[in-house]
mmCIF file with all atom_site columns, C-alpha atoms in Angstrom:
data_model
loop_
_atom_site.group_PDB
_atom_site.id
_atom_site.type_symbol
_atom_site.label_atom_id
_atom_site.label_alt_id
_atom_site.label_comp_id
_atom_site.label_asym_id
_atom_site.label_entity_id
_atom_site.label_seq_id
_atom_site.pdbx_PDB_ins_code
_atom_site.Cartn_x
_atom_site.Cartn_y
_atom_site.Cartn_z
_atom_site.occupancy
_atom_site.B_iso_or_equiv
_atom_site.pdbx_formal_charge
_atom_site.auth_seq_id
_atom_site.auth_comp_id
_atom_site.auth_asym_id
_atom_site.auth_atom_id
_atom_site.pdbx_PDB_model_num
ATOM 1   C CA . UNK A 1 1   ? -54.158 113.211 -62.541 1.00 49.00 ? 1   UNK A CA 1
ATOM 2   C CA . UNK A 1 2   ? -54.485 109.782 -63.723 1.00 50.00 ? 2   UNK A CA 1
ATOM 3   C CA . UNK A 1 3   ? -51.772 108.009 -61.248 1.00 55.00 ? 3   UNK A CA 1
ATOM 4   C CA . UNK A 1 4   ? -54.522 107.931 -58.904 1.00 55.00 ? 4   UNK A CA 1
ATOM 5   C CA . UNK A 1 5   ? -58.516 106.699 -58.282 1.00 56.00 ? 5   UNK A CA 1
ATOM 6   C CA . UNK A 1 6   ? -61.136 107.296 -55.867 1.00 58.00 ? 6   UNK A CA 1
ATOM 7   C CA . UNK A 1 7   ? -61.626 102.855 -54.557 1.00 55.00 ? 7   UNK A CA 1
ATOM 8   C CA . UNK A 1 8   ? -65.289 102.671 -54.337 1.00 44.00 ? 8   UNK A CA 1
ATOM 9   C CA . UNK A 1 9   ? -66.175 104.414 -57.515 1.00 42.00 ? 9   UNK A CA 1
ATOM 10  C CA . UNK A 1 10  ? -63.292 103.295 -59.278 1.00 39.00 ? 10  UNK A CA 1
ATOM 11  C CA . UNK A 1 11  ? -63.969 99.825  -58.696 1.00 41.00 ? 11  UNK A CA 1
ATOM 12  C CA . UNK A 1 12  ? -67.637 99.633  -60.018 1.00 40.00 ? 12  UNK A CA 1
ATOM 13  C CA . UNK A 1 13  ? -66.645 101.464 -63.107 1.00 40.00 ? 13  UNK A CA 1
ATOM 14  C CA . UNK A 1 14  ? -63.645 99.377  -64.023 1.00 39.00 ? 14  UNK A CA 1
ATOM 15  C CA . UNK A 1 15  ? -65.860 96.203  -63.385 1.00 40.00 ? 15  UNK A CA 1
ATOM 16  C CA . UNK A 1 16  ? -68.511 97.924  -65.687 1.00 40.00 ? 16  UNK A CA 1
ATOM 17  C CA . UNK A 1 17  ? -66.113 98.739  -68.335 1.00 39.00 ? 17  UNK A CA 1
ATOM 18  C CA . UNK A 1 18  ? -63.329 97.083  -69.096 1.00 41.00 ? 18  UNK A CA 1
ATOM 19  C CA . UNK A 1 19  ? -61.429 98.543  -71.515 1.00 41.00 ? 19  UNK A CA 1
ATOM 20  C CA . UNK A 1 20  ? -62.253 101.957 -70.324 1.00 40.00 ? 20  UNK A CA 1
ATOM 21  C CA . UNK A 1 21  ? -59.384 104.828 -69.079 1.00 41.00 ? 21  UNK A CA 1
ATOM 22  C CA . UNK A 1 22  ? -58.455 103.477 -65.763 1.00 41.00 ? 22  UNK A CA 1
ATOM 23  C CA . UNK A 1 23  ? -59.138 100.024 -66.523 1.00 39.00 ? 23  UNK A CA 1
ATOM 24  C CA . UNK A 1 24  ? -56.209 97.111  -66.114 1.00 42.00 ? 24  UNK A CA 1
ATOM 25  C CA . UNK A 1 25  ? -53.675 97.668  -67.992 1.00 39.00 ? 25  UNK A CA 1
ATOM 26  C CA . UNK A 1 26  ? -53.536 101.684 -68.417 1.00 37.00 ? 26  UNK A CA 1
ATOM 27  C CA . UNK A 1 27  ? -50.366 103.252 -67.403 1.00 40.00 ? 27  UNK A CA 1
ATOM 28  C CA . UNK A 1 28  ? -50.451 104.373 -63.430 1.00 44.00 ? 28  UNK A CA 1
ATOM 29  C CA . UNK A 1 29  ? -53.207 103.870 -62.601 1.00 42.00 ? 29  UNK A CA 1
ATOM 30  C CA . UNK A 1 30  ? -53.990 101.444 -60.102 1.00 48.00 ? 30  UNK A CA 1
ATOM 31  C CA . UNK A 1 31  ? -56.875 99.033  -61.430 1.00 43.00 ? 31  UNK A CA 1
ATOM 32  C CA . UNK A 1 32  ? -56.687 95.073  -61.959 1.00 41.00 ? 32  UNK A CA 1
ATOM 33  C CA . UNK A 1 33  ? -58.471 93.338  -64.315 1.00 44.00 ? 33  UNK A CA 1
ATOM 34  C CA . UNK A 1 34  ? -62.659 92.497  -63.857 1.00 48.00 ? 34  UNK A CA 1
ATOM 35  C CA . UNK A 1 35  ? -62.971 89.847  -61.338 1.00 50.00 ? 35  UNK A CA 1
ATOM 36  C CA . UNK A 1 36  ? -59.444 89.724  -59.970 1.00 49.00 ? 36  UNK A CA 1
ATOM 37  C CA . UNK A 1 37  ? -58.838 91.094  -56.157 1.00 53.00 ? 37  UNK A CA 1
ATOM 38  C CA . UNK A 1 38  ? -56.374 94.906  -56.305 1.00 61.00 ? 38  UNK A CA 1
ATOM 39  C CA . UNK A 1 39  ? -52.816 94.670  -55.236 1.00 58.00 ? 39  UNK A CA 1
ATOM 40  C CA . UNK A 1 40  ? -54.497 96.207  -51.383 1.00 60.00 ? 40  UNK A CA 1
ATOM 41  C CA . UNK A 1 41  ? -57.158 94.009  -51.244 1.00 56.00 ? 41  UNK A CA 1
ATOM 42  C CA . UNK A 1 42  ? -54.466 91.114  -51.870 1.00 54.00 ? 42  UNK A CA 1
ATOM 43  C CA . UNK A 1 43  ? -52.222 92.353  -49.154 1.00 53.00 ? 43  UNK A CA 1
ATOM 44  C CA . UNK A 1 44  ? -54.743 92.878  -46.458 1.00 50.00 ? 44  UNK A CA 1
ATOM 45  C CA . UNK A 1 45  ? -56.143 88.925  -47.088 1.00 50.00 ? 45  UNK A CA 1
ATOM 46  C CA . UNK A 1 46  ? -52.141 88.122  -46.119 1.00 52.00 ? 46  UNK A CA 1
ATOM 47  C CA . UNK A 1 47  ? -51.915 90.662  -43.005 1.00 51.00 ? 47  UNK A CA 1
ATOM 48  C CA . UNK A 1 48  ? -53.865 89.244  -39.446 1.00 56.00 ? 48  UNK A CA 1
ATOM 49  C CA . UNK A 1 49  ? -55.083 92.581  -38.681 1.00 69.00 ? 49  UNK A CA 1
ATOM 50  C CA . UNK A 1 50  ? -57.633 94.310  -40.610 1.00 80.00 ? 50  UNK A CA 1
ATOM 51  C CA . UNK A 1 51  ? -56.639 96.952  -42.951 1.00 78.00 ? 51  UNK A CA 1
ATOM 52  C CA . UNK A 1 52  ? -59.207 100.317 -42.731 1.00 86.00 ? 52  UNK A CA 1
ATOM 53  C CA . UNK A 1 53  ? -60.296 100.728 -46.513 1.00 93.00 ? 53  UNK A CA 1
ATOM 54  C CA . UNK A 1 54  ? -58.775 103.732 -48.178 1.00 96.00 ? 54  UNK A CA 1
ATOM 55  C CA . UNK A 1 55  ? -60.609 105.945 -49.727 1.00 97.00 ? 55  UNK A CA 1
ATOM 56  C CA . UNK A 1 56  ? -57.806 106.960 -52.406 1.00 97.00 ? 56  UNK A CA 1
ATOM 57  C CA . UNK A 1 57  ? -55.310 105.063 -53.931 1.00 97.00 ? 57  UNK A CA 1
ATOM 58  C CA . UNK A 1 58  ? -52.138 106.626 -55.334 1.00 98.00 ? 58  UNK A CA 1
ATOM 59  C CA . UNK A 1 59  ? -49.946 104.070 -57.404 1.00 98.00 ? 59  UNK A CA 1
ATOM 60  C CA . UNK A 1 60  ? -46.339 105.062 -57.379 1.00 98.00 ? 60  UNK A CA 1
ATOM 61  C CA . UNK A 1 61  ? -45.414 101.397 -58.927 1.00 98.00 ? 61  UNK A CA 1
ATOM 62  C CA . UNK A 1 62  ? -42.094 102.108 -60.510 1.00 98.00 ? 62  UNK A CA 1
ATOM 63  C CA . UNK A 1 63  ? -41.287 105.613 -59.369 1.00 98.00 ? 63  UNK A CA 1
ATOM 64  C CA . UNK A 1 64  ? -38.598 106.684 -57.460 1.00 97.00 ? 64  UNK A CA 1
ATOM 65  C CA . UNK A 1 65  ? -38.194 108.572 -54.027 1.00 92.00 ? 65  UNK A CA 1
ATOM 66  C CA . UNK A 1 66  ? -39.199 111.558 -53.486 1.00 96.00 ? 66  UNK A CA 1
ATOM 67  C CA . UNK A 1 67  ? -42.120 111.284 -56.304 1.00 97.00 ? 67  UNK A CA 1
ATOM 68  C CA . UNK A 1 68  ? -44.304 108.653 -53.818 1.00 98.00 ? 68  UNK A CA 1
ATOM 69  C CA . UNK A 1 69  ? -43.634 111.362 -51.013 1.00 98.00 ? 69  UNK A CA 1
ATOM 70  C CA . UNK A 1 70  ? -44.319 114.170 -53.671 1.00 98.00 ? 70  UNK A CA 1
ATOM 71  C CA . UNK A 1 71  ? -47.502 112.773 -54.952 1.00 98.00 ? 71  UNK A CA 1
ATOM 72  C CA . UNK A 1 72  ? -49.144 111.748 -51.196 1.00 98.00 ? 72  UNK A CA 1
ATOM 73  C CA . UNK A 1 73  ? -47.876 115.304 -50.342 1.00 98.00 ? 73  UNK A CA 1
ATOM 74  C CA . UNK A 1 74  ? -50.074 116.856 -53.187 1.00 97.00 ? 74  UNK A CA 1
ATOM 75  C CA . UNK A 1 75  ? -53.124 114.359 -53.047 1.00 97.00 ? 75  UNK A CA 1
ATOM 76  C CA . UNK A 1 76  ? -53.922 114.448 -49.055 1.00 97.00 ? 76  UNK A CA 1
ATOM 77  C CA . UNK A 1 77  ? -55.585 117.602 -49.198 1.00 95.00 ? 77  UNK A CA 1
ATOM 78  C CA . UNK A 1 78  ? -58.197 115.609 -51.299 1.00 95.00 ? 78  UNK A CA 1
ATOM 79  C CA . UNK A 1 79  ? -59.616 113.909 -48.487 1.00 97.00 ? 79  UNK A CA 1
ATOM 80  C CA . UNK A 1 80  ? -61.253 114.419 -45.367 1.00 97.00 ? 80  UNK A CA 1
ATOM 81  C CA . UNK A 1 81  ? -59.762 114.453 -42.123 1.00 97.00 ? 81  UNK A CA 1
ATOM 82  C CA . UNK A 1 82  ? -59.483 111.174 -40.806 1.00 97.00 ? 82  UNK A CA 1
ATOM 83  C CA . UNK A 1 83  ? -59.827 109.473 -44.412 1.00 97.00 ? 83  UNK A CA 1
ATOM 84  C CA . UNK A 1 84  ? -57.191 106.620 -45.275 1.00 98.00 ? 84  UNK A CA 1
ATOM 85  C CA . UNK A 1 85  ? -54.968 107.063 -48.405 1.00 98.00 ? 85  UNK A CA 1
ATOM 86  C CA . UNK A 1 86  ? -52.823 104.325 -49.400 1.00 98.00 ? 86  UNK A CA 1
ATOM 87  C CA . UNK A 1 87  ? -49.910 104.516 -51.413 1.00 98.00 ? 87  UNK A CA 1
ATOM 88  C CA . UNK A 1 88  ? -48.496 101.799 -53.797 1.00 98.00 ? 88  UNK A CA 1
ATOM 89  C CA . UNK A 1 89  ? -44.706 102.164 -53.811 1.00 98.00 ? 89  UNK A CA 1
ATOM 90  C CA . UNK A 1 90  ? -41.824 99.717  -54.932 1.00 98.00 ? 90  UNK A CA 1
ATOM 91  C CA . UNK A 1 91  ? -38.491 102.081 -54.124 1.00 97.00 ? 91  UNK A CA 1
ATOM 92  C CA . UNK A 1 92  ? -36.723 100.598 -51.399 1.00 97.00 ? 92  UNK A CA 1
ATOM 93  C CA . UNK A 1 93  ? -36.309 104.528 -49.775 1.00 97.00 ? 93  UNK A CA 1
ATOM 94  C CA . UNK A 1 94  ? -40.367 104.261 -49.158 1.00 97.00 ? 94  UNK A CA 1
ATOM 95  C CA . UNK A 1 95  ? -40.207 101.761 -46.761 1.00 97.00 ? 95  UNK A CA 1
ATOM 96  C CA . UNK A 1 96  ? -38.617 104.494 -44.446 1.00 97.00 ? 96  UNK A CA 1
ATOM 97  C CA . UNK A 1 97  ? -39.598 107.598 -46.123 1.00 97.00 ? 97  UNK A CA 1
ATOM 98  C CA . UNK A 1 98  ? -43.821 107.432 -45.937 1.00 98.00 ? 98  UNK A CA 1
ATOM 99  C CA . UNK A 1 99  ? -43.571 106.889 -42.428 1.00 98.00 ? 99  UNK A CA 1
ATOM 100 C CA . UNK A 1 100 ? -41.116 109.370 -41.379 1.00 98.00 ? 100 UNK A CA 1
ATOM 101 C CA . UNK A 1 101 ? -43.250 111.890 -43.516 1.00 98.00 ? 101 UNK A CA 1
ATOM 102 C CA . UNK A 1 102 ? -46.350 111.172 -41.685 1.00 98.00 ? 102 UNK A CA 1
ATOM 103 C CA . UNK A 1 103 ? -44.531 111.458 -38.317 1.00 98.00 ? 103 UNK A CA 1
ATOM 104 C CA . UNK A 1 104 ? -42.813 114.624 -39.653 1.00 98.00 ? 104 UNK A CA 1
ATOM 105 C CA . UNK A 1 105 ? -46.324 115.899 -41.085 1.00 98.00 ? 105 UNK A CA 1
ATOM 106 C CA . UNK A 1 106 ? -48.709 114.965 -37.809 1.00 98.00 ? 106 UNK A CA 1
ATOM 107 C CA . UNK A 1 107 ? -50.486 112.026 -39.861 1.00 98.00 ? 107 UNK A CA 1
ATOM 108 C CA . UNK A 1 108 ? -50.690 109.003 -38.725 1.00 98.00 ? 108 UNK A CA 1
ATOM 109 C CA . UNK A 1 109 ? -49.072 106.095 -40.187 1.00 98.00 ? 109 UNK A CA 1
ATOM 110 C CA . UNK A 1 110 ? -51.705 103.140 -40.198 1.00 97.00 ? 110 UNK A CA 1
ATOM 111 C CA . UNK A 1 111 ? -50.253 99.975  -41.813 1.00 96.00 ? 111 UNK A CA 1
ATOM 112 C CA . UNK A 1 112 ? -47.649 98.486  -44.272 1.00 97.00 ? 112 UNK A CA 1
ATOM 113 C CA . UNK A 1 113 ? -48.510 95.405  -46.430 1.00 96.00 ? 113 UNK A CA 1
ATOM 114 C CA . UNK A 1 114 ? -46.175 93.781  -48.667 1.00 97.00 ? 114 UNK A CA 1
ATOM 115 C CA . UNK A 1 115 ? -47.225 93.512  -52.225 1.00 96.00 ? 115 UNK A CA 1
ATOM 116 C CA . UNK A 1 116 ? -45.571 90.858  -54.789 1.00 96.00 ? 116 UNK A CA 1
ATOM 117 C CA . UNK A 1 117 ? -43.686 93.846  -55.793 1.00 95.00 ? 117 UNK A CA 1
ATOM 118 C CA . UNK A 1 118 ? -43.391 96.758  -53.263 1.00 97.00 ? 118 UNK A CA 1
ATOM 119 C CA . UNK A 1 119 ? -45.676 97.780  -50.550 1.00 98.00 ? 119 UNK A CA 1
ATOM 120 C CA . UNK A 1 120 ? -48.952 99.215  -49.859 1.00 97.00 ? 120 UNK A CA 1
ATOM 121 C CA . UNK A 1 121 ? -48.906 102.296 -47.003 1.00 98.00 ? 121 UNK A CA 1
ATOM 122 C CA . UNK A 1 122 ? -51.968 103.582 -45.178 1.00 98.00 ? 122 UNK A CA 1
ATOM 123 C CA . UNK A 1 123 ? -51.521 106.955 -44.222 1.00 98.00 ? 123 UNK A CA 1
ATOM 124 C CA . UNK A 1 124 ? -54.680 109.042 -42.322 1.00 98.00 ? 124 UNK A CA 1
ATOM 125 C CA . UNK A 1 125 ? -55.109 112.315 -42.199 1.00 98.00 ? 125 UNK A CA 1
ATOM 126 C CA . UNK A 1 126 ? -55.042 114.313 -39.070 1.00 98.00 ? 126 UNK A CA 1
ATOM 127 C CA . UNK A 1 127 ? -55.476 117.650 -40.191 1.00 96.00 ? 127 UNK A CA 1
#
């Protein structure tokens, strides 16, 4: 499933090898180039209240509603309980839909950020 990446390891390896799958560049996958801060890290330097770290990051840059809902759907099993996902997402229908689907779900919706293009949605899991 390369639309998404696990933050903390994903991060030392891109830094490590640029170039490699995953790295800047490579089709959904969310990664920026060595050196430069990630479209979340960005967002929560522009928000006043801290932003928990996620530990997964699903990019749904350039796809449509209901694949962002579709691919958080499939990918929060992944975690533990209580983890942070965030979701990358650019559709105008996400700004309404993640949320409703974490009140509709029991999860709880943590924070928005705007990105240069989109936003960036914390969702944790509750169960």
């Amino acid at each position: 499933m390369s639309w998404l990446r696990r933050d903390q390891s994903a991060d030392s390896q891109q830094a490590a090898a640029p170039g490699a799958p995953g790295a800047a560049g490579a089709p959904g996958v969310a990664g920026t180039a060595p050196g430069a801060p990630s479209a979340l890290a960005a967002a929560s330097l522009a928000t006043a209240a801290p932003v928990p770290q996620p530990l997964l990051t699903i990019d749904a840059l350039g796809r449509k509603c209901p694949i962002p809902i579709i691919m958080l759907a499939e990918q929060i099993r992944d975690v533990p309980v209580g983890a942070v996902i965030a979701v990358l997402a650019d559709d105008p229908a996400a700004y309404t839909d993640v949320p409703a689907w974490c009140g509709m779900k029991s999860h709880e919706f943590v924070f928005r950020s705007e990105l240069d293009s989109g936003w960036a949605f914390g969702i944790r899991r509750r169960y």
